[in-house]
Short mmCIF file of C-alpha atoms in Angstrom, two decimals:
data_model
loop_
_atom_site.label_atom_id
_atom_site.label_comp_id
_atom_site.label_asym_id
_atom_site.label_seq_id
_atom_site.Cartn_x
_atom_site.Cartn_y
_atom_site.Cartn_z
CA MET P 1 18.12 21.77 -7.59
CA GLU P 2 20.76 19.89 -9.16
CA CYS P 3 19.19 19.14 -12.32
CA ILE P 4 18.24 23.38 -12.38
CA ARG P 5 21.90 24.98 -11.52
CA LEU P 6 23.23 21.73 -14.42
CA THR P 7 20.63 23.33 -17.09
CA GLY P 8 21.57 27.44 -16.00
CA SER P 9 24.67 26.01 -16.34
CA PHE P 10 23.97 24.79 -20.19
CA ILE P 11 22.52 27.97 -21.12
CA ALA P 12 24.82 30.24 -19.81
CA LYS P 13 28.10 28.11 -22.49
CA LEU P 14 25.68 28.10 -25.44
CA THR P 15 24.66 32.16 -24.71
CA SER P 16 28.80 32.87 -24.64
CA PHE P 17 29.07 30.78 -27.93
CA ILE P 18 26.44 31.59 -30.16
CA THR P 19 26.69 35.66 -28.24
CA HIS P 20 30.07 35.44 -29.92
CA ARG P 21 29.20 34.13 -33.10
CA MET P 22 25.55 35.83 -34.06
CA SER P 23 25.10 39.72 -34.09
CA ASP P 24 21.89 40.28 -35.89
CA THR P 25 18.52 40.50 -34.84
CA THR P 26 17.45 37.25 -36.28
CA GLU P 27 19.87 35.19 -35.03
CA GLN P 28 18.97 37.30 -31.57
CA ILE P 29 15.24 35.75 -31.01
CA VAL P 30 17.09 31.71 -32.65
CA LEU P 31 18.63 33.04 -29.39
CA SER P 32 15.27 33.81 -26.71
CA ILE P 33 13.55 31.09 -28.14
CA ILE P 34 16.01 28.67 -27.40
CA PHE P 35 16.69 30.29 -23.86
CA ALA P 36 12.77 30.28 -23.46
CA LEU P 37 12.50 26.41 -24.38
CA THR P 38 15.10 25.52 -21.86
CA VAL P 39 13.39 27.36 -19.21
CA ILE P 40 9.73 25.48 -19.79
CA VAL P 41 11.77 21.89 -20.05
CA VAL P 42 13.47 22.80 -16.93
CA VAL P 43 9.91 24.35 -14.89
CA LYS P 44 8.12 21.16 -16.14
CA LEU P 45 11.00 18.63 -14.97
CA THR P 46 11.47 20.43 -11.70
CA ASN P 47 7.43 20.45 -11.27
CA ARG P 48 7.61 16.49 -12.17
CA ARG P 49 9.60 15.90 -8.88
CA HIS P 50 6.68 16.57 -6.98
CA HIS P 51 3.68 16.25 -8.67
CA TYR P 52 1.72 13.29 -10.91
CA ASP P 53 -0.83 13.56 -13.36
CA LEU P 54 -3.34 11.24 -12.06
CA HIS P 55 -4.99 8.74 -14.81
CA ALA P 56 -8.84 7.12 -15.55
CA ARG P 57 -9.25 4.61 -17.16
CA ASP P 58 -11.34 5.29 -20.68
CA VAL P 59 -14.41 3.54 -19.33
CA MET P 60 -15.76 4.08 -23.60
CA LYS P 61 -13.34 1.23 -24.18
CA GLY P 62 -15.42 -1.16 -22.73
CA HIS P 63 -15.53 -3.46 -19.60
CA ARG P 64 -12.45 -4.21 -16.75
CA TRP P 65 -12.32 -8.27 -17.68
CA CYS P 66 -11.48 -10.36 -15.28
CA VAL P 67 -11.17 -13.96 -16.11
CA THR P 68 -11.88 -17.19 -13.07
CA GLY P 69 -11.97 -20.61 -13.78
CA MET P 70 -14.84 -20.44 -10.90
CA PHE P 71 -17.21 -18.16 -9.40
CA SER P 72 -18.46 -18.16 -6.46
CA ARG P 73 -22.63 -18.47 -7.55
CA PRO P 74 -23.76 -19.96 -10.42
CA CYS P 75 -22.98 -16.98 -12.68
CA TYR P 76 -25.67 -16.74 -16.10
CA CYS P 77 -23.77 -14.39 -19.81
CA ASN P 78 -25.40 -11.73 -19.77
CA ILE P 79 -25.10 -10.99 -23.16
CA CYS P 80 -26.22 -14.90 -24.58
CA GLU P 81 -28.01 -15.58 -20.26
CA LYS P 82 -26.66 -19.15 -20.97
CA LEU P 83 -24.69 -21.21 -17.68
CA ILE P 84 -21.15 -20.15 -17.60
CA MET P 85 -18.80 -22.97 -17.47
CA VAL P 86 -16.71 -22.92 -14.67
CA SER P 87 -13.52 -22.82 -17.45
CA ASP P 88 -15.21 -20.04 -19.67
CA GLY P 89 -16.34 -17.17 -17.09
CA ALA P 90 -15.74 -13.27 -17.01
CA PHE P 91 -16.34 -11.19 -15.34
CA CYS P 92 -16.00 -6.45 -15.07
CA ASP P 93 -14.57 -6.10 -11.82
CA SER P 94 -16.38 -2.41 -12.35
CA CYS P 95 -20.28 -3.13 -12.05
CA GLY P 96 -19.73 -7.04 -12.55
CA VAL P 97 -21.29 -7.93 -15.60
CA CYS P 98 -20.17 -11.83 -16.61
CA ALA P 99 -19.44 -13.19 -19.92
CA ASN P 100 -18.45 -16.95 -20.61
CA SER P 101 -17.10 -16.87 -24.61
CA PRO P 102 -14.44 -14.22 -26.72
CA GLU P 103 -17.22 -13.33 -28.75
CA CYS P 104 -20.13 -12.11 -25.52
CA ILE P 105 -16.80 -10.84 -24.53
CA VAL P 106 -16.75 -8.18 -27.08
CA ALA P 107 -20.79 -8.08 -27.71
CA ALA P 108 -20.79 -7.04 -24.18
CA ASP P 109 -18.51 -4.65 -24.67
CA LYS P 110 -20.45 -2.67 -27.28
CA THR P 111 -23.59 -3.10 -26.29
CA LEU P 112 -23.21 -2.23 -22.10
CA PRO P 113 -21.66 0.84 -20.46
CA CYS P 114 -19.20 0.28 -17.63
CA LYS P 115 -19.62 1.61 -14.75
CA LEU P 116 -19.22 5.45 -15.55
CA ILE P 117 -15.88 7.07 -13.45
CA ALA P 118 -16.73 9.95 -14.50
CA THR P 119 -20.02 12.02 -16.31
CA LYS P 120 -21.36 15.96 -16.85
CA ALA P 121 -23.99 14.86 -14.82
CA LEU P 122 -25.34 16.71 -12.58
CA VAL P 123 -27.28 14.03 -10.40
CA HIS P 124 -25.63 10.18 -9.68
CA LYS P 125 -28.10 8.16 -11.26
CA HIS P 126 -28.15 4.28 -10.43
CA HIS P 127 -26.40 1.83 -13.01
CA TRP P 128 -28.58 -1.19 -13.17
CA ILE P 129 -26.91 -4.37 -14.02
CA ARG P 130 -29.46 -7.88 -14.87
CA GLY P 131 -29.27 -11.14 -13.27
CA ASN P 132 -25.72 -12.73 -10.72
CA LEU P 133 -27.76 -10.80 -7.66
CA PRO P 134 -25.87 -11.54 -4.14
CA LEU P 135 -26.78 -13.90 -2.08
CA ASN P 136 -29.96 -13.80 0.09
CA ALA P 137 -31.40 -10.38 -2.19
CA HIS P 138 -33.77 -7.99 -1.20
CA CYS P 139 -36.22 -6.70 -3.27
CA MET P 140 -36.07 -2.49 -2.06
CA VAL P 141 -40.12 -1.90 -4.02
CA CYS P 142 -42.06 -5.65 -2.43
CA GLU P 143 -39.37 -6.72 0.36
CA ARG P 144 -38.96 -10.36 -0.78
CA ASP P 145 -36.60 -12.18 -1.94
CA CYS P 146 -35.01 -12.02 -5.44
CA GLY P 147 -32.91 -12.83 -8.16
CA THR P 148 -33.71 -16.98 -6.69
CA GLU P 149 -34.27 -18.41 -9.81
CA PRO P 150 -31.62 -20.47 -12.49
CA LYS P 151 -31.47 -18.39 -14.79
CA LEU P 152 -30.43 -14.34 -16.26
CA ASN P 153 -33.71 -12.28 -14.42
CA ASP P 154 -34.15 -9.11 -11.46
CA TRP P 155 -31.80 -6.20 -11.36
CA TRP P 156 -29.74 -5.36 -9.05
CA CYS P 157 -27.68 -1.05 -9.20
CA CYS P 158 -23.45 -1.91 -8.99
CA TRP P 159 -22.73 1.31 -6.54
CA CYS P 160 -25.22 1.38 -3.79
CA HIS P 161 -25.78 -2.77 -4.30
CA LEU P 162 -30.08 -2.16 -4.20
CA SER P 163 -31.44 -4.92 -6.19
CA ALA P 164 -35.23 -5.41 -7.57
CA HIS P 165 -37.55 -7.53 -9.11
CA ASP P 166 -37.95 -6.85 -13.31
CA ALA P 167 -41.62 -6.47 -12.52
CA CYS P 168 -40.82 -3.39 -10.05
CA VAL P 169 -37.41 -1.63 -11.29
CA GLN P 170 -39.26 0.50 -13.21
CA SER P 171 -41.02 1.92 -9.71
CA MET P 172 -37.48 2.71 -8.34
CA ALA P 173 -36.54 6.57 -8.47
CA GLU P 174 -34.12 6.78 -10.89
CA VAL P 175 -31.45 8.70 -7.77
CA CYS P 176 -28.16 6.11 -6.93
CA ASP P 177 -27.66 7.19 -2.63
CA LEU P 178 -24.48 5.51 -3.16
CA GLY P 179 -25.89 3.19 0.01
CA GLU P 180 -23.85 2.22 3.16
CA LEU P 181 -20.52 3.13 1.91
CA LYS P 182 -21.06 6.97 0.26
CA ALA P 183 -19.24 8.35 2.65
CA CYS P 184 -16.17 6.12 1.78
CA ILE P 185 -17.19 7.07 -2.38
CA VAL P 186 -16.34 9.30 -5.34
CA PRO P 187 -19.30 9.98 -7.23
CA PRO P 188 -18.61 10.25 -10.86
CA ASN P 189 -20.33 13.37 -11.00
CA CYS P 190 -18.60 15.20 -9.08
CA ILE P 191 -14.64 14.36 -11.18
CA ARG P 192 -13.84 16.45 -13.82
CA LEU P 193 -11.80 14.44 -16.38
CA LYS P 194 -9.04 16.47 -18.83
CA LEU P 195 -7.86 15.05 -21.96
CA SER P 196 -4.01 14.53 -22.55
CA ARG P 197 -2.86 15.54 -26.28
CA MET P 198 0.98 14.05 -25.38
CA ARG P 199 0.10 10.69 -23.81
CA LYS P 200 -3.19 10.19 -25.62
CA THR P 201 -4.93 9.81 -21.62
CA LEU P 202 -8.04 10.97 -19.81
CA LEU P 203 -5.99 12.75 -16.84
CA PHE P 204 -8.15 13.83 -13.59
CA LYS P 205 -9.21 18.02 -13.06
CA GLU P 206 -10.72 18.46 -10.15
CA VAL P 207 -12.55 16.64 -7.36
CA SER P 208 -15.51 18.48 -6.01
CA ARG P 209 -17.79 17.86 -2.66
CA PRO P 210 -21.03 15.88 -2.59
CA GLU P 211 -23.62 16.85 -0.65
CA VAL P 212 -22.24 13.68 1.90
CA PRO P 213 -22.31 14.34 5.88
CA ASN P 214 -19.01 13.34 6.94
CA TRP P 215 -17.79 12.29 3.35
CA SER P 216 -14.40 11.25 3.48
CA PRO P 217 -13.80 8.87 0.46
CA VAL P 218 -10.65 5.91 0.44
CA ILE P 219 -8.62 5.08 -1.53
CA VAL P 220 -7.30 1.95 -1.90
CA ILE P 221 -3.68 0.47 -2.66
CA GLY P 222 -2.64 -2.52 -2.80
CA ASN P 223 0.39 -5.00 -5.37
CA ARG P 224 -1.22 -8.24 -7.19
CA LYS P 225 2.40 -9.87 -7.48
CA SER P 226 3.11 -8.85 -3.90
CA GLY P 227 3.87 -11.51 -1.03
CA SER P 228 0.88 -14.66 -1.37
CA ASN P 229 -0.29 -12.49 -5.20
CA GLU P 230 -4.19 -12.52 -2.91
CA ALA P 231 -4.15 -8.34 -3.11
CA ASP P 232 -5.33 -9.14 -7.15
CA SER P 233 -8.97 -9.91 -5.93
CA VAL P 234 -9.13 -7.98 -3.47
CA LEU P 235 -8.81 -4.68 -5.20
CA SER P 236 -11.02 -6.71 -7.71
CA SER P 237 -12.91 -6.11 -4.31
CA PHE P 238 -13.73 -2.90 -4.05
CA ARG P 239 -13.23 -1.85 -7.51
CA ASN P 240 -17.10 -3.13 -7.38
CA PHE P 241 -17.89 -1.23 -4.29
CA LEU P 242 -16.24 1.84 -5.00
CA ASN P 243 -15.60 4.15 -7.83
CA PRO P 244 -12.60 2.06 -10.08
CA ALA P 245 -10.58 5.30 -10.02
CA GLN P 246 -10.34 4.86 -6.46
CA VAL P 247 -8.58 1.30 -6.06
CA LYS P 248 -4.62 2.19 -7.22
CA ASP P 249 -2.37 -1.48 -8.28
CA LEU P 250 1.16 -0.78 -7.78
CA ALA P 251 1.82 -3.39 -9.95
CA ASP P 252 0.89 -0.79 -12.74
CA HIS P 253 1.20 2.76 -11.07
CA PRO P 254 3.76 4.07 -8.36
CA PRO P 255 2.14 4.98 -5.32
CA GLU P 256 2.73 8.89 -5.68
CA GLU P 257 0.49 8.33 -8.25
CA ALA P 258 -2.33 6.74 -6.33
CA LEU P 259 -1.49 9.59 -3.62
CA GLU P 260 -2.57 12.98 -6.08
CA TRP P 261 -6.24 12.34 -4.83
CA CYS P 262 -5.15 13.26 -1.19
CA ARG P 263 -3.75 17.54 -3.73
CA LEU P 264 -7.26 16.78 -6.09
CA LEU P 265 -10.05 16.60 -3.06
CA PRO P 266 -10.66 20.20 -1.52
CA SER P 267 -8.59 21.27 1.24
CA ASP P 268 -11.30 20.72 4.11
CA VAL P 269 -11.95 16.76 3.21
CA GLN P 270 -10.47 14.14 5.40
CA CYS P 271 -8.58 11.47 2.50
CA ARG P 272 -8.03 8.27 4.41
CA VAL P 273 -5.96 4.94 2.31
CA VAL P 274 -6.13 1.83 2.03
CA VAL P 275 -3.08 -0.94 1.87
CA ALA P 276 -4.00 -3.94 0.98
CA GLY P 277 -0.76 -5.81 1.47
CA GLY P 278 1.83 -6.91 4.23
CA ASP P 279 4.02 -4.94 6.23
CA GLY P 280 6.21 -3.70 3.46
CA THR P 281 4.71 -2.43 1.43
CA VAL P 282 3.05 -0.34 4.18
CA GLY P 283 6.27 1.08 4.78
CA TRP P 284 6.53 1.80 0.51
CA ILE P 285 2.71 4.09 1.24
CA PHE P 286 4.32 5.93 4.35
CA ASN P 287 7.63 6.68 2.97
CA ALA P 288 5.79 7.90 -1.10
CA ILE P 289 3.45 9.84 1.39
CA HIS P 290 6.78 11.52 3.62
CA LYS P 291 7.73 12.63 0.28
CA MET P 292 5.46 14.14 -1.43
CA LYS P 293 5.29 16.55 1.48
CA LEU P 294 1.30 16.89 1.76
CA MET P 295 -0.28 19.28 3.38
CA LYS P 296 -3.19 16.90 4.89
CA SER P 297 -1.67 13.84 4.78
CA PRO P 298 -4.00 11.27 4.29
CA LEU P 299 -5.04 8.36 6.57
CA VAL P 300 -3.31 5.05 6.36
CA ALA P 301 -5.22 2.32 7.79
CA VAL P 302 -4.09 -1.23 6.92
CA LEU P 303 -5.55 -4.96 4.84
CA PRO P 304 -3.15 -7.48 5.90
CA LEU P 305 -1.75 -9.70 3.40
CA GLY P 306 0.75 -10.15 4.47
CA THR P 307 2.99 -12.36 6.49
CA GLY P 308 3.57 -11.49 9.83
CA ASN P 309 1.61 -8.16 9.52
CA ASP P 310 2.25 -6.75 12.89
CA LEU P 311 1.30 -3.61 12.62
CA SER P 312 -1.45 -5.10 11.58
CA ARG P 313 -2.84 -6.60 14.20
CA ILE P 314 -1.43 -3.47 16.71
CA LEU P 315 -3.63 -0.60 14.88
CA GLY P 316 -6.84 -3.57 15.05
CA PHE P 317 -7.51 -4.71 11.90
CA GLY P 318 -6.36 -8.59 12.72
CA GLU P 319 -3.84 -10.77 11.64
CA GLY P 320 -4.30 -11.32 8.44
CA HIS P 321 -7.49 -11.68 5.24
CA SER P 322 -7.43 -13.83 2.72
CA ARG P 323 -8.61 -12.93 -1.08
CA TYR P 324 -12.66 -13.44 0.20
CA VAL P 325 -12.42 -10.43 1.87
CA ASP P 326 -15.40 -9.54 3.65
CA ILE P 327 -15.52 -5.14 1.56
CA VAL P 328 -18.35 -3.87 3.81
CA GLU P 329 -17.93 -5.26 7.33
CA TYR P 330 -14.17 -3.77 6.10
CA LEU P 331 -15.30 -0.33 5.10
CA GLN P 332 -17.34 -0.43 8.42
CA GLU P 333 -14.67 -1.02 10.20
CA VAL P 334 -12.54 1.26 8.71
CA ASN P 335 -15.75 4.02 9.22
CA SER P 336 -14.96 3.34 13.05
CA ALA P 337 -11.30 4.03 13.34
CA LYS P 338 -9.75 6.52 14.95
CA PRO P 339 -7.47 8.42 13.91
CA ALA P 340 -3.55 8.77 15.73
CA LYS P 341 -0.18 8.60 15.29
CA LEU P 342 2.76 6.49 14.95
CA ASP P 343 6.46 7.83 15.20
CA ARG P 344 9.12 7.57 12.19
CA TRP P 345 12.00 6.12 12.98
CA LYS P 346 15.52 7.26 10.51
CA VAL P 347 18.04 4.44 10.40
CA HIS P 348 20.60 6.26 9.02
CA PHE P 349 24.02 3.43 8.30
CA ILE P 350 27.67 4.58 7.98
CA SER P 351 29.77 1.41 6.53
CA ASN P 352 33.59 1.15 7.78
CA TRP P 353 37.01 1.19 5.97
CA ASN P 354 36.57 -2.06 3.26
CA LEU P 355 40.17 -2.90 1.75
CA GLY P 356 40.21 1.36 1.57
CA ILE P 357 37.27 1.80 -0.01
CA ARG P 358 33.92 3.40 1.95
CA ILE P 359 30.81 2.34 1.37
CA PRO P 360 28.06 4.71 0.58
CA ALA P 361 26.19 5.72 4.03
CA ARG P 362 22.36 5.53 3.56
CA GLU P 363 18.59 6.33 5.69
CA CYS P 364 15.90 4.08 5.32
CA PHE P 365 12.32 4.52 7.52
CA MET P 366 11.50 2.27 10.07
CA ASN P 367 8.08 1.54 11.88
CA ASN P 368 8.04 -1.16 13.33
CA TYR P 369 11.47 -3.43 14.70
CA LEU P 370 14.62 -3.80 13.42
CA SER P 371 17.46 -6.03 14.60
CA VAL P 372 20.15 -7.21 14.47
CA GLY P 373 21.78 -11.25 14.53
CA VAL P 374 19.21 -14.61 15.16
CA ASP P 375 16.35 -13.16 14.27
CA ALA P 376 17.44 -10.98 11.25
CA LEU P 377 19.37 -14.22 10.19
CA VAL P 378 16.10 -16.66 9.77
CA THR P 379 13.91 -13.55 8.19
CA LEU P 380 17.19 -13.74 5.78
CA ASN P 381 17.29 -17.70 5.07
CA PHE P 382 13.36 -17.71 4.72
CA ASP P 383 13.48 -14.86 2.26
CA ARG P 384 16.19 -16.63 -0.16
CA ALA P 385 14.22 -18.94 0.51
CA ARG P 386 11.54 -17.22 -0.91
CA GLN P 387 13.00 -15.86 -3.70
CA SER P 388 13.74 -18.38 -5.42
CA PRO P 389 12.42 -18.98 -8.63
CA PHE P 390 12.27 -23.11 -7.64
CA TYR P 391 10.14 -22.31 -4.44
CA ILE P 392 5.63 -22.24 -5.01
CA CYS P 393 4.13 -21.85 -1.72
CA ARG P 394 2.40 -18.94 -1.82
CA ASN P 395 -0.20 -20.48 0.80
CA ARG P 396 0.24 -17.84 4.59
CA LEU P 397 -0.10 -20.85 7.17
CA LEU P 398 2.76 -22.84 5.23
CA ASN P 399 4.80 -19.93 4.79
CA LYS P 400 4.86 -19.56 9.32
CA MET P 401 6.16 -22.91 9.08
CA ILE P 402 9.17 -23.19 6.34
CA TYR P 403 9.67 -19.80 8.52
CA PHE P 404 10.02 -21.95 12.03
CA THR P 405 12.28 -24.41 9.89
CA PHE P 406 14.83 -21.77 9.66
CA GLY P 407 14.66 -20.32 13.08
CA THR P 408 15.01 -24.67 13.98
CA LYS P 409 18.07 -25.25 12.11
CA ASP P 410 19.50 -22.27 14.38
CA VAL P 411 19.19 -24.00 17.31
CA PHE P 412 21.59 -26.23 16.86
CA GLU P 413 24.30 -24.12 14.37
CA HIS P 414 24.33 -20.73 16.43
CA GLU P 415 25.83 -18.67 13.49
CA CYS P 416 25.62 -15.24 15.57
CA LYS P 417 27.13 -17.11 18.58
CA ASP P 418 28.58 -14.56 20.13
CA LEU P 419 26.80 -11.26 19.12
CA ASP P 420 27.94 -8.28 22.15
CA GLN P 421 31.61 -8.67 21.48
CA LYS P 422 31.02 -8.05 17.58
CA LEU P 423 29.47 -4.60 19.28
CA ASP P 424 28.69 -2.42 21.14
CA LEU P 425 25.14 -0.46 21.97
CA TYR P 426 24.74 2.41 22.46
CA MET P 427 21.25 4.26 24.37
CA ASP P 428 20.83 8.01 24.71
CA GLN P 429 24.78 8.44 24.63
CA GLN P 430 24.82 6.13 27.26
CA LYS P 431 27.20 2.20 26.49
CA VAL P 432 24.80 -0.07 27.54
CA GLU P 433 27.36 -3.49 29.10
CA LEU P 434 25.70 -5.92 27.34
CA PRO P 435 25.16 -10.25 28.09
CA ASN P 436 26.07 -13.11 26.64
CA MET P 437 23.74 -12.82 23.40
CA GLU P 438 22.99 -13.74 19.32
CA ALA P 439 20.23 -10.74 18.92
CA VAL P 440 19.40 -7.46 20.03
CA VAL P 441 15.51 -6.18 18.96
CA VAL P 442 14.27 -2.34 18.81
CA LEU P 443 10.64 -2.18 18.93
CA ASN P 444 8.61 0.94 17.84
CA ILE P 445 5.22 -1.74 17.92
CA ALA P 446 4.24 -3.79 20.71
CA SER P 447 4.47 -6.52 18.70
CA TRP P 448 6.35 -8.28 16.79
CA GLY P 449 7.92 -11.67 15.15
CA ALA P 450 3.61 -11.86 14.30
CA GLY P 451 1.81 -11.22 16.76
CA VAL P 452 4.41 -12.01 20.14
CA ARG P 453 3.89 -9.32 22.08
CA PRO P 454 7.38 -9.73 24.33
CA TRP P 455 7.90 -6.41 26.14
CA THR P 456 4.98 -6.99 28.40
CA MET P 457 5.85 -11.18 28.81
CA GLY P 458 7.59 -12.45 32.19
CA ALA P 459 7.43 -11.60 35.46
CA GLY P 460 8.97 -8.40 34.61
CA GLY P 461 6.04 -7.73 31.89
CA ALA P 462 3.97 -5.74 35.06
CA ASP P 463 7.61 -3.44 35.99
CA ALA P 464 8.67 -2.35 32.94
CA PRO P 465 7.44 1.31 31.37
CA LYS P 466 4.43 2.02 29.46
CA GLN P 467 4.53 0.85 25.48
CA ASP P 468 3.93 3.36 23.11
CA PHE P 469 3.74 4.03 19.72
CA SER P 470 3.80 7.80 19.88
CA ASP P 471 6.09 8.66 22.85
CA GLY P 472 8.64 8.88 21.02
CA LEU P 473 11.03 6.58 22.94
CA LEU P 474 12.71 2.67 21.53
CA GLU P 475 12.20 -0.11 23.35
CA VAL P 476 15.06 -1.97 23.77
CA PHE P 477 15.59 -5.70 24.26
CA CYS P 478 18.43 -9.03 23.57
CA LEU P 479 17.50 -12.90 22.39
CA ALA P 480 19.89 -15.00 24.30
CA SER P 481 19.62 -17.49 21.19
CA SER P 482 17.07 -19.48 18.49
CA PHE P 483 15.74 -21.02 21.03
CA HIS P 484 14.90 -18.04 22.95
CA ILE P 485 12.82 -17.08 19.38
CA ALA P 486 10.70 -20.61 20.21
CA GLN P 487 10.34 -19.80 24.26
CA LEU P 488 9.15 -16.24 23.64
CA GLN P 489 6.88 -17.62 20.72
CA LEU P 490 5.04 -20.24 22.94
CA GLY P 491 4.95 -17.61 26.26
CA LEU P 492 7.54 -19.73 28.39
CA SER P 493 10.09 -16.62 28.48
CA GLU P 494 10.24 -13.48 28.96
CA PRO P 495 13.10 -10.95 26.70
CA ILE P 496 16.52 -9.94 28.26
CA ARG P 497 14.82 -6.12 28.86
CA LEU P 498 17.33 -2.91 28.68
CA GLY P 499 14.75 -0.34 28.60
CA GLN P 500 14.06 2.58 26.61
CA CYS P 501 15.58 4.96 24.84
CA SER P 502 15.11 7.86 22.25
CA THR P 503 17.62 7.37 19.90
CA LEU P 504 20.75 4.79 19.97
CA LYS P 505 23.73 3.41 18.10
CA LEU P 506 25.37 0.45 17.73
CA CYS P 507 28.53 0.12 16.41
CA LEU P 508 29.06 -2.86 14.91
CA LYS P 509 32.62 -4.54 14.11
CA GLY P 510 32.02 -7.79 11.88
CA MET P 511 29.50 -9.09 9.60
CA ALA P 512 26.47 -9.68 10.79
CA PRO P 513 22.67 -9.89 9.05
CA MET P 514 20.13 -7.28 9.97
CA GLN P 515 16.62 -6.71 9.55
CA VAL P 516 14.22 -3.06 9.30
CA ASP P 517 10.82 -4.47 9.25
CA GLY P 518 10.68 -8.03 7.71
CA GLU P 519 13.66 -6.76 5.14
CA PRO P 520 16.93 -8.25 5.68
CA TRP P 521 20.40 -8.29 4.17
CA GLU P 522 23.84 -8.30 5.59
CA GLN P 523 25.43 -5.64 6.86
CA TYR P 524 28.61 -4.46 6.56
CA PRO P 525 30.77 -3.34 9.86
CA GLY P 526 30.14 0.38 10.41
CA THR P 527 28.25 2.63 13.02
CA ILE P 528 24.21 2.83 13.03
CA VAL P 529 22.03 5.02 13.95
CA VAL P 530 18.31 4.97 14.48
CA SER P 531 16.29 8.18 15.75
CA HIS P 532 13.10 9.58 16.05
CA SER P 533 11.82 11.54 12.20
CA HIS P 534 8.05 12.63 12.23
CA GLN P 535 4.75 10.63 12.72
CA ALA P 536 2.69 8.61 10.24
CA SER P 537 -1.01 8.97 10.60
CA VAL P 538 -2.75 5.99 10.81
CA LEU P 539 -5.93 4.80 11.65
CA LEU P 540 -6.71 3.31 15.12
CA ARG P 541 -9.57 0.03 15.44
CA GLU P 542 -9.57 -0.11 19.00
#
């Protein structure tokens, strides 16, 4: 709106300037043209604030090659049919074609078609790939094992993943039903593309509904550059089972572009979004969904690749995956999951005056929990170490061990000692008397600190109020020290519970470490207000 206001002011001044100096008909025509072009620019800029172009890769330019140092099984080149050596392998993560040299890669791009994203055909047909069949493959015609000989032989479809012998493939029907994951896949014959003449790129125009019962396509979003860098392999695996256009990498595209699928799909279709990453990536997607104000919010599932993965644990998708994910098994879990609502909380920061300067107020959203004190300090120290250019550890278990080391260090230093003297806590407008402590934690979900369930721990857990991530209530407790955190991790203690509330206010009198959903920083003195914002749609596995 500010952009429109400023542009309108500019038009008024420009009109006044030209009108005082022009009087004939030609000059008035020029003025009208300038006005019309300005209006068009304003409309375009306004629309871009809410709509994003969904780009499609032009598969006619070749395959989507991935270079690998090792295959999980012996593989043969689809061009020269030689066994691929360990150091020379390359494969297309969309259709599975393999090559063992730059020359074979060029030849494959010219002679072997890749998995189509869109087609004008009325029916969807099998896309057969020769050789390199999955382990334990069975021919769908004669039901015998196939792909067992040490050479490039037999066939498999890169859509439905059915297999057939060289002699049997001709007996297979041409039409492909997309296999057991058909409810998750957007068939290429249901997609229409358009060419952007300005950028010379392909864009999605529309998506129609296939004749598939309970069709609810899955959009996969991940970031190959975040966390332990496992998302790259996971996204490649999803491209092999879904339409490659359904898989988006946040390193190449903003989340809003991937979520444009929700606008393109028919209004009666429920879209599902799989977020491959940690709690930070999940929060990023939630923020984008809320910002876009979609008519029908997608159901969000999590494929945990982070360190803590507390939200994934609560939603029933596990504590973490490696890069080797069984995609079929995971998507079947997504198919069996039920819709649920997750509370999202607005955290509003108002800093005090500092040397006569007030730091501007800011806001963020909380999905899991926030904390002030030693809990956030350990996270902050670990985050600083991980951001160092000399930090090379990408293993989840080693990351947890390093995190534990920072907690052990504070057992002796007590950097957050007497935190209760530095802040005032208000729950539902009522001031709460704080015990001697080093941290205060505010929970929205039951899991905290990579799997700990603090609210129900110990003797007091049986009498504690029920916890639910959709009840509009927060759970608040205190931590006595970093040693107390270690005791909770081992199940040897329980938190100092303060109760539940629907609004919370923290008045911080000095600098203190703080974190929201695992994102830590040094918080300036000021007021922190936590209030209910809205609910996100998620998938819950029981």
